[in-house]
Every structure is written in structure tokens, then in C-alpha cells.
Amino acid sequence: MVYQTLFSTILVAMIALITTHAADCTREGLLAAAQTYLSAQTAGSPSTLKLSASNFTYQQNNKVSDISKGLLSTAYKFDLSRSTADTVACASYSMWISTSGSKPFVVGTQIRHAGNNTDEISMIDTIAATTGDLFFDAKKTLGYIKAEDWSNINSTASRPSRDVLKKAGDAYLDMWTDAKAADTIPWGTDCERVEGSALTRPCGGSLPHGGSSKPNGMRRYVIDEVVGSVDVFCQFDSLGAWPDTHEIRIIDGKVKYVHTITVMRGVGT
Ligand SMILES: *[C@@H]1O[C@H](CO)[C@@H](O)[C@H](O)[C@H]1NC(C)=O
Ligand SMILES: *[C@@H]1O[C@H](CO)[C@@H](O)[C@H](O)[C@H]1NC(C)=O
Ligand SMILES: *[C@@H]1O[C@H](CO)[C@@H](O)[C@H](O)[C@H]1NC(C)=O
């Protein structure tokens, strides 16, 4: 009896150990962690976040900085927020718009988790645009984005593959240096592009075809096949060393939406 109890205790412990080692990064875990970030931001309180004690980096507008002095330490009321999840990279992307605070903001944030552990955050990487940045007008941006549908793509046949998404994100950022890149992107006929607050419809109109010799660098990806989106953070070297995020949504093989947030004031917010 005693041995039997001991045996089952050991068995349970072993199974727990195996499960822990093979831990997958889940969509639910990623979206829950992204939600803790959004809540911390609305409270202006980074201390509520579960940051990794051994491996945590805060980056704002492409510069490593002190989270306690960053955007998270001021409360902002959101007019809109949403998140996507990348279970392979174990990362999420959240965007939020605040039109009513001391300063208006349109912000994109990538969150990364080391070792597939979504209980702890290892990186918060934020691109934060405000008055003075490229085509900045938070109210106008809000108006366009609010009307868009970013729900999960219900039919798996309509979801783009990870490879298609990555290629579209890269081709988009390559348009300034590669004259042929624009023609490799599957533009949808009814798609829209919101760059800052500048709207272009259909989104495949008036595109760059090379011209710069400097590729856009420092690329960081969050790829979500369920939503059909790729978000790429970069430094927009083709035009200037601007912190930037480009997000593209593809449904049924065609680009549906493009969003960009580009910081031109330099760094520091
Ligand atoms: C994390 O999850 C991915 C996707 O399920 C898996 O391929 C990978 O091996 C996992 N990595 C670790 C460190 O557990
Ligand atoms: C630290 O976290 C980063 C993600 O922010 C990850 O790429 C890296 O592998 C982690 N390092 C260790 C030692 O876990
Ligand atoms: C998925 O289904 C829901 C509920 O029917 C619908 O509201 C939504 O627009 C659909 N999403 C897409 C991307 O088609």
C-alpha cells in the first residue's frame, strides 16, 4: 500500500517533469501575457508584469532602456487595442491607440518569452509614435483601424502559411532597395494601407520600386497564421534611421491590410 502510493507519487512527478520539458508555447498563454502588458499600460504600472529575473530587456524605439522610465510608467486610456500571437517564436504583437491622454499615442509592442515560458516576459520591444512622427494623427488612424476586421480567419484553407507571411513582410520592407520586390507581393484589390494616418486604397497603389542602397535593418517578426498577419519591427534605414513597425494581413492569399507606425523624432519619446 505504502509502496503503491510512493510509486504513483513518483510517476506523477515524472510525468510532470516530462510535460514541463516539452512545453509548447500556446496561443492562449501568449494572448494572456499580452493582456497583462495592455493592463499594465492602462494602469501606468510596469511593476504588475511578470518579467524574467535572469533575462529581461526593455526596448523603446529601437534603444535598450529602463522600463521604469519608459512609456509603461504613464497610464494611457485606450481607444483601441488588439493582439496577435506567434507560437513558433513564442512572441506576441499588440497595438494600441490612445487619443485622449496628456499626449496622443499609436503604439506597437512585441513581447518575447524565452524557453516557451509565457508565464514570464523576457523582452518588451515598443515602437511608440506621437505628435510629430510620420503622418501622425491618432484620431484619424483610429477611425480607419476601428472599421477593419482583424478577427481570426475561420477557414483554415484561407489562412496564409508562415512562409508566405514572412516573405510578404520582407518583400514589403525590401521595396525601397529592390525594384522588383513590390511585384512579388500578392496585393488584394480591396485592400487598404494605413501609414500613420495616411490612407491608400487599394493598398497596391503608388509603391516604391527601389532607389535606396540601404536595406531596412534590425528586423524582428511576429507571425500569426490564425489571424493571417505578420508584424515586422525594423530600423527604416532606406529613408532614415527611423524606428518602425509594418504589419500586413493576408486572407485567401491576398493582402487585405497594411499598417505602419514610424517614429521620426529620434528616440526617447
Ligand atoms: C517551443 O515550442 C515550439 C512550438 O511548439 C517547439 O517547436 C519548440 O521545441 C519549443 N522550444 C522549447 C525550448 O521548449
Ligand atoms: C533571453 O531572452 C531572449 C528573448 O528576449 C531570447 O532570445 C534568449 O534566448 C534568452 N536567453 C536565455 C539565456 O534564455
Ligand atoms: C469569422 O467568423 C466570425 C463569426 O461568424 C465573423 O464575425 C468574422 O468576420 C469571421 N472572420 C473572418 C476573417 O472572416
Short mmCIF file of C-alpha atoms and ligand atoms in Angstrom, two decimals:
data_model
loop_
_atom_site.label_atom_id
_atom_site.label_comp_id
_atom_site.label_asym_id
_atom_site.label_seq_id
_atom_site.Cartn_x
_atom_site.Cartn_y
_atom_site.Cartn_z
CA MET A 1 0.00 0.00 0.00
CA VAL A 2 2.73 2.43 1.07
CA TYR A 3 4.89 1.35 -1.85
CA GLN A 4 1.99 1.72 -4.23
CA THR A 5 1.37 5.31 -3.06
CA LEU A 6 5.06 6.10 -3.31
CA PHE A 7 5.16 4.60 -6.80
CA SER A 8 2.22 6.66 -8.07
CA THR A 9 3.69 9.82 -6.49
CA ILE A 10 6.95 9.25 -8.37
CA LEU A 11 5.05 8.50 -11.55
CA VAL A 12 3.04 11.73 -11.29
CA ALA A 13 6.24 13.70 -10.62
CA MET A 14 7.94 12.13 -13.64
CA ILE A 15 5.04 12.91 -15.94
CA ALA A 16 5.02 16.50 -14.67
CA LEU A 17 8.74 16.77 -15.37
CA ILE A 18 8.39 15.41 -18.92
CA THR A 19 5.46 17.73 -19.61
CA THR A 20 7.44 20.74 -18.37
CA HIS A 21 10.41 19.91 -20.57
CA ALA A 22 8.34 19.53 -23.71
CA ALA A 23 6.35 22.69 -23.01
CA ASP A 24 4.90 24.27 -26.11
CA CYS A 25 4.28 27.93 -26.45
CA THR A 26 0.49 28.29 -26.58
CA ARG A 27 -1.65 30.90 -28.24
CA GLU A 28 -3.68 31.24 -25.02
CA GLY A 29 -0.52 31.82 -22.96
CA LEU A 30 0.76 34.43 -25.41
CA LEU A 31 -2.51 36.34 -25.57
CA ALA A 32 -2.86 36.23 -21.77
CA ALA A 33 0.65 37.68 -21.38
CA ALA A 34 -0.10 40.35 -23.99
CA GLN A 35 -3.19 41.23 -21.98
CA THR A 36 -1.07 41.72 -18.83
CA TYR A 37 1.05 44.18 -20.82
CA LEU A 38 -2.03 46.10 -22.02
CA SER A 39 -3.40 46.20 -18.46
CA ALA A 40 -0.06 47.40 -17.07
CA GLN A 41 -0.03 50.16 -19.69
CA THR A 42 -3.54 51.38 -18.89
CA ALA A 43 -2.52 51.42 -15.21
CA GLY A 44 0.88 53.04 -15.91
CA SER A 45 2.39 50.36 -13.74
CA PRO A 46 5.14 48.05 -15.10
CA SER A 47 5.60 46.53 -11.62
CA THR A 48 2.49 44.36 -12.20
CA LEU A 49 4.28 42.48 -15.01
CA LYS A 50 5.96 39.09 -14.55
CA LEU A 51 9.38 39.89 -16.00
CA SER A 52 12.13 37.28 -16.12
CA ALA A 53 14.58 37.91 -13.29
CA SER A 54 17.51 36.46 -15.24
CA ASN A 55 16.82 37.59 -18.79
CA PHE A 56 14.76 40.70 -19.39
CA THR A 57 15.24 43.53 -21.89
CA TYR A 58 13.13 46.61 -22.39
CA GLN A 59 13.49 48.37 -25.71
CA GLN A 60 11.72 51.55 -26.76
CA ASN A 61 12.05 52.95 -30.26
CA ASN A 62 14.93 50.58 -31.02
CA LYS A 63 17.00 51.57 -27.96
CA VAL A 64 17.51 49.39 -24.90
CA SER A 65 16.23 51.44 -21.99
CA ASP A 66 14.94 51.41 -18.44
CA ILE A 67 11.36 50.14 -18.24
CA SER A 68 10.67 52.29 -15.18
CA LYS A 69 11.41 55.41 -17.25
CA GLY A 70 9.55 54.21 -20.35
CA LEU A 71 6.06 54.55 -21.74
CA LEU A 72 4.70 51.84 -19.41
CA SER A 73 5.15 54.10 -16.41
CA THR A 74 2.47 56.51 -17.59
CA ALA A 75 -1.18 55.47 -17.70
CA TYR A 76 -2.87 55.75 -21.09
CA LYS A 77 -6.52 55.14 -21.77
CA PHE A 78 -7.00 53.04 -24.89
CA ASP A 79 -9.47 53.80 -27.66
CA LEU A 80 -8.47 50.53 -29.32
CA SER A 81 -6.12 47.63 -28.69
CA ARG A 82 -5.60 44.19 -30.16
CA SER A 83 -3.02 41.41 -30.13
CA THR A 84 -1.69 38.64 -32.35
CA ALA A 85 0.36 35.58 -31.37
CA ASP A 86 3.34 33.67 -32.79
CA THR A 87 3.60 30.24 -31.15
CA VAL A 88 6.81 29.33 -33.02
CA ALA A 89 8.83 32.41 -31.97
CA CYS A 90 6.88 32.49 -28.67
CA ALA A 91 6.12 36.15 -29.14
CA SER A 92 3.09 38.42 -29.40
CA TYR A 93 2.34 41.72 -31.05
CA SER A 94 -0.04 44.24 -29.53
CA MET A 95 -1.07 47.58 -30.87
CA TRP A 96 -2.94 50.31 -29.07
CA ILE A 97 -4.18 53.80 -29.78
CA SER A 98 -4.75 56.49 -27.19
CA THR A 99 -6.21 59.78 -28.37
CA SER A 100 -7.13 61.31 -25.02
CA GLY A 101 -4.07 61.30 -22.75
CA SER A 102 -1.54 64.02 -21.98
CA LYS A 103 -0.08 63.05 -25.38
CA PRO A 104 -1.78 61.02 -28.12
CA PHE A 105 -0.04 57.75 -28.98
CA VAL A 106 -0.14 54.98 -31.58
CA VAL A 107 2.00 52.12 -30.30
CA GLY A 108 3.12 48.67 -31.41
CA THR A 109 4.71 46.26 -28.91
CA GLN A 110 6.33 42.89 -29.45
CA ILE A 111 6.67 40.71 -26.37
CA ARG A 112 9.05 37.72 -26.28
CA HIS A 113 9.22 34.74 -23.94
CA ALA A 114 12.37 32.65 -23.54
CA GLY A 115 12.11 28.82 -23.33
CA ASN A 116 8.42 28.86 -24.37
CA ASN A 117 7.51 30.09 -20.88
CA THR A 118 4.67 32.55 -21.36
CA ASP A 119 4.41 32.97 -17.57
CA GLU A 120 7.48 35.21 -17.79
CA ILE A 121 8.37 38.00 -20.19
CA SER A 122 11.93 38.19 -21.48
CA MET A 123 11.54 41.16 -23.80
CA ILE A 124 9.22 44.12 -24.26
CA ASP A 125 10.01 45.87 -27.52
CA THR A 126 7.98 49.02 -28.24
CA ILE A 127 7.63 51.36 -31.20
CA ALA A 128 5.75 54.42 -29.95
CA ALA A 129 4.65 57.24 -32.23
CA THR A 130 3.22 60.57 -31.13
CA THR A 131 2.73 64.10 -32.43
CA GLY A 132 5.49 65.00 -34.90
CA ASP A 133 6.01 61.45 -36.21
CA LEU A 134 5.34 60.32 -39.78
CA PHE A 135 1.74 61.17 -40.83
CA PHE A 136 0.79 61.18 -37.15
CA ASP A 137 -2.86 61.79 -36.32
CA ALA A 138 -4.12 59.28 -33.72
CA LYS A 139 -7.80 60.15 -34.22
CA LYS A 140 -7.63 59.65 -37.96
CA THR A 141 -5.70 56.37 -37.59
CA LEU A 142 -8.26 55.19 -35.03
CA GLY A 143 -11.10 55.94 -37.44
CA TYR A 144 -9.62 53.73 -40.16
CA ILE A 145 -8.45 50.86 -37.97
CA LYS A 146 -11.67 50.69 -35.94
CA ALA A 147 -13.57 49.87 -39.12
CA GLU A 148 -11.29 46.95 -40.03
CA ASP A 149 -11.94 43.27 -39.30
CA TRP A 150 -8.99 41.62 -37.52
CA SER A 151 -10.88 38.55 -36.33
CA ASN A 152 -9.33 35.08 -36.68
CA ILE A 153 -9.60 33.60 -40.17
CA ASN A 154 -12.24 30.91 -39.62
CA SER A 155 -11.48 28.70 -42.58
CA THR A 156 -8.06 27.08 -42.30
CA ALA A 157 -7.89 26.95 -46.11
CA SER A 158 -7.98 30.77 -46.16
CA ARG A 159 -5.03 31.14 -43.74
CA PRO A 160 -1.64 32.03 -45.21
CA SER A 161 1.38 29.89 -44.29
CA ARG A 162 4.17 31.18 -42.08
CA ASP A 163 6.44 31.23 -45.10
CA VAL A 164 4.04 33.33 -47.20
CA LEU A 165 3.69 35.80 -44.32
CA LYS A 166 7.43 36.11 -43.71
CA LYS A 167 8.09 36.61 -47.44
CA ALA A 168 5.41 39.32 -47.67
CA GLY A 169 6.84 41.16 -44.65
CA ASP A 170 10.35 41.03 -46.06
CA ALA A 171 9.31 41.94 -49.62
CA TYR A 172 7.43 44.96 -48.26
CA LEU A 173 10.49 46.26 -46.42
CA ASP A 174 12.67 45.48 -49.46
CA MET A 175 10.64 47.69 -51.84
CA TRP A 176 12.87 50.68 -51.18
CA THR A 177 16.05 48.84 -52.18
CA ASP A 178 14.76 46.20 -54.63
CA ALA A 179 12.93 47.49 -57.71
CA LYS A 180 11.20 44.11 -58.19
CA ALA A 181 10.03 43.48 -54.59
CA ALA A 182 6.66 45.23 -54.98
CA ASP A 183 5.64 42.86 -57.78
CA THR A 184 6.18 39.78 -55.59
CA ILE A 185 3.53 40.87 -53.07
CA PRO A 186 0.00 39.47 -53.67
CA TRP A 187 -1.95 42.74 -53.39
CA GLY A 188 -5.69 42.36 -52.86
CA THR A 189 -7.99 44.52 -54.97
CA ASP A 190 -9.97 45.76 -51.94
CA CYS A 191 -7.08 46.18 -49.53
CA GLU A 192 -6.19 49.26 -47.53
CA ARG A 193 -2.92 50.71 -46.30
CA VAL A 194 -2.80 52.94 -43.23
CA GLU A 195 0.64 54.55 -42.86
CA GLY A 196 0.49 56.62 -39.73
CA SER A 197 -2.85 58.24 -40.59
CA ALA A 198 -2.36 58.28 -44.37
CA LEU A 199 -4.82 56.03 -46.19
CA THR A 200 -4.10 54.43 -49.59
CA ARG A 201 -6.73 52.34 -51.32
CA PRO A 202 -6.24 49.95 -52.94
CA CYS A 203 -3.05 49.31 -50.99
CA GLY A 204 -1.05 48.17 -54.04
CA GLY A 205 -1.08 51.71 -55.47
CA SER A 206 1.84 54.19 -55.50
CA LEU A 207 4.59 51.88 -54.27
CA PRO A 208 8.36 52.39 -54.19
CA HIS A 209 10.44 50.49 -56.76
CA GLY A 210 13.96 50.67 -55.36
CA GLY A 211 16.03 53.84 -55.17
CA SER A 212 17.81 53.40 -51.87
CA SER A 213 21.02 51.46 -51.32
CA LYS A 214 20.36 50.92 -47.60
CA PRO A 215 18.20 47.89 -46.69
CA ASN A 216 15.81 48.28 -43.77
CA GLY A 217 17.58 46.57 -40.87
CA MET A 218 17.08 45.22 -37.34
CA ARG A 219 14.06 43.15 -38.41
CA ARG A 220 12.05 41.37 -35.68
CA TYR A 221 8.98 39.29 -36.60
CA VAL A 222 5.70 38.20 -35.05
CA ILE A 223 3.88 35.85 -37.41
CA ASP A 224 0.30 34.74 -36.72
CA GLU A 225 -1.21 32.28 -39.21
CA VAL A 226 -4.59 32.24 -37.44
CA VAL A 227 -5.12 35.97 -37.96
CA GLY A 228 -3.08 35.85 -41.17
CA SER A 229 -0.69 38.59 -40.10
CA VAL A 230 2.99 39.39 -39.99
CA ASP A 231 4.35 42.25 -37.95
CA VAL A 232 7.94 43.35 -38.57
CA PHE A 233 9.79 45.80 -36.38
CA CYS A 234 12.79 47.42 -38.03
CA GLN A 235 15.00 50.43 -38.37
CA PHE A 236 13.85 52.11 -41.56
CA ASP A 237 17.36 52.66 -42.89
CA SER A 238 16.28 53.10 -46.53
CA LEU A 239 14.91 56.55 -45.69
CA GLY A 240 16.42 57.38 -42.29
CA ALA A 241 17.32 55.53 -39.07
CA TRP A 242 13.67 55.55 -38.02
CA PRO A 243 12.14 53.06 -35.56
CA ASP A 244 9.30 51.43 -37.47
CA THR A 245 6.70 48.67 -37.48
CA HIS A 246 4.97 47.28 -40.57
CA GLU A 247 2.03 44.91 -40.15
CA ILE A 248 0.44 43.06 -43.05
CA ARG A 249 -2.69 40.90 -43.09
CA ILE A 250 -3.27 38.29 -45.81
CA ILE A 251 -6.58 36.47 -46.38
CA ASP A 252 -7.22 33.95 -49.19
CA GLY A 253 -3.70 34.60 -50.49
CA LYS A 254 -4.21 38.36 -50.92
CA VAL A 255 -3.06 41.34 -48.87
CA LYS A 256 -6.03 42.84 -47.03
CA TYR A 257 -4.47 45.43 -44.70
CA VAL A 258 -1.14 47.17 -44.18
CA HIS A 259 -0.39 49.29 -41.11
CA THR A 260 2.72 51.25 -40.36
CA ILE A 261 3.93 53.20 -37.33
CA THR A 262 7.10 55.21 -37.97
CA VAL A 263 8.95 57.30 -35.41
CA MET A 264 10.79 60.30 -36.84
CA ARG A 265 11.52 62.37 -33.77
CA GLY A 266 14.51 60.26 -32.85
CA VAL A 267 14.49 58.17 -29.73
CA GLY A 268 13.30 58.82 -26.21
CA THR A 269 9.57 59.55 -26.59
C1 LIG B 1 8.78 25.72 -28.10
O1 LIG B 1 7.60 25.41 -28.80
C2 LIG B 1 7.82 25.13 -30.16
C3 LIG B 1 6.49 25.03 -30.83
O2 LIG B 1 5.62 24.16 -30.18
C4 LIG B 1 8.68 23.87 -30.26
O3 LIG B 1 8.92 23.58 -31.60
C5 LIG B 1 9.99 24.11 -29.53
O4 LIG B 1 10.75 22.92 -29.50
C6 LIG B 1 9.77 24.57 -28.11
N1 LIG B 1 11.02 25.02 -27.53
C7 LIG B 1 11.36 24.78 -26.25
C8 LIG B 1 12.65 25.43 -25.81
O5 LIG B 1 10.67 24.13 -25.47
C1 LIG B 2 16.73 35.74 -23.36
O1 LIG B 2 15.55 36.20 -23.98
C2 LIG B 2 15.62 36.35 -25.38
C3 LIG B 2 14.31 36.89 -25.87
O2 LIG B 2 14.06 38.13 -25.34
C4 LIG B 2 15.97 35.04 -26.03
O3 LIG B 2 16.13 35.23 -27.43
C5 LIG B 2 17.22 34.47 -25.43
O4 LIG B 2 17.44 33.19 -25.96
C6 LIG B 2 17.11 34.39 -23.92
N1 LIG B 2 18.37 33.95 -23.34
C7 LIG B 2 18.43 32.97 -22.47
C8 LIG B 2 19.81 32.66 -21.95
O5 LIG B 2 17.46 32.34 -22.10
C1 LIG B 3 -15.04 34.63 -38.59
O1 LIG B 3 -16.36 34.35 -38.12
C2 LIG B 3 -16.95 35.40 -37.36
C3 LIG B 3 -18.27 34.87 -36.82
O2 LIG B 3 -19.06 34.37 -37.86
C4 LIG B 3 -17.09 36.64 -38.23
O3 LIG B 3 -17.64 37.69 -37.48
C5 LIG B 3 -15.72 37.04 -38.74
O4 LIG B 3 -15.82 38.14 -39.61
C6 LIG B 3 -15.03 35.88 -39.46
N1 LIG B 3 -13.65 36.29 -39.73
C7 LIG B 3 -13.14 36.37 -40.94
C8 LIG B 3 -11.75 36.91 -41.05
O5 LIG B 3 -13.73 36.04 -41.96
#
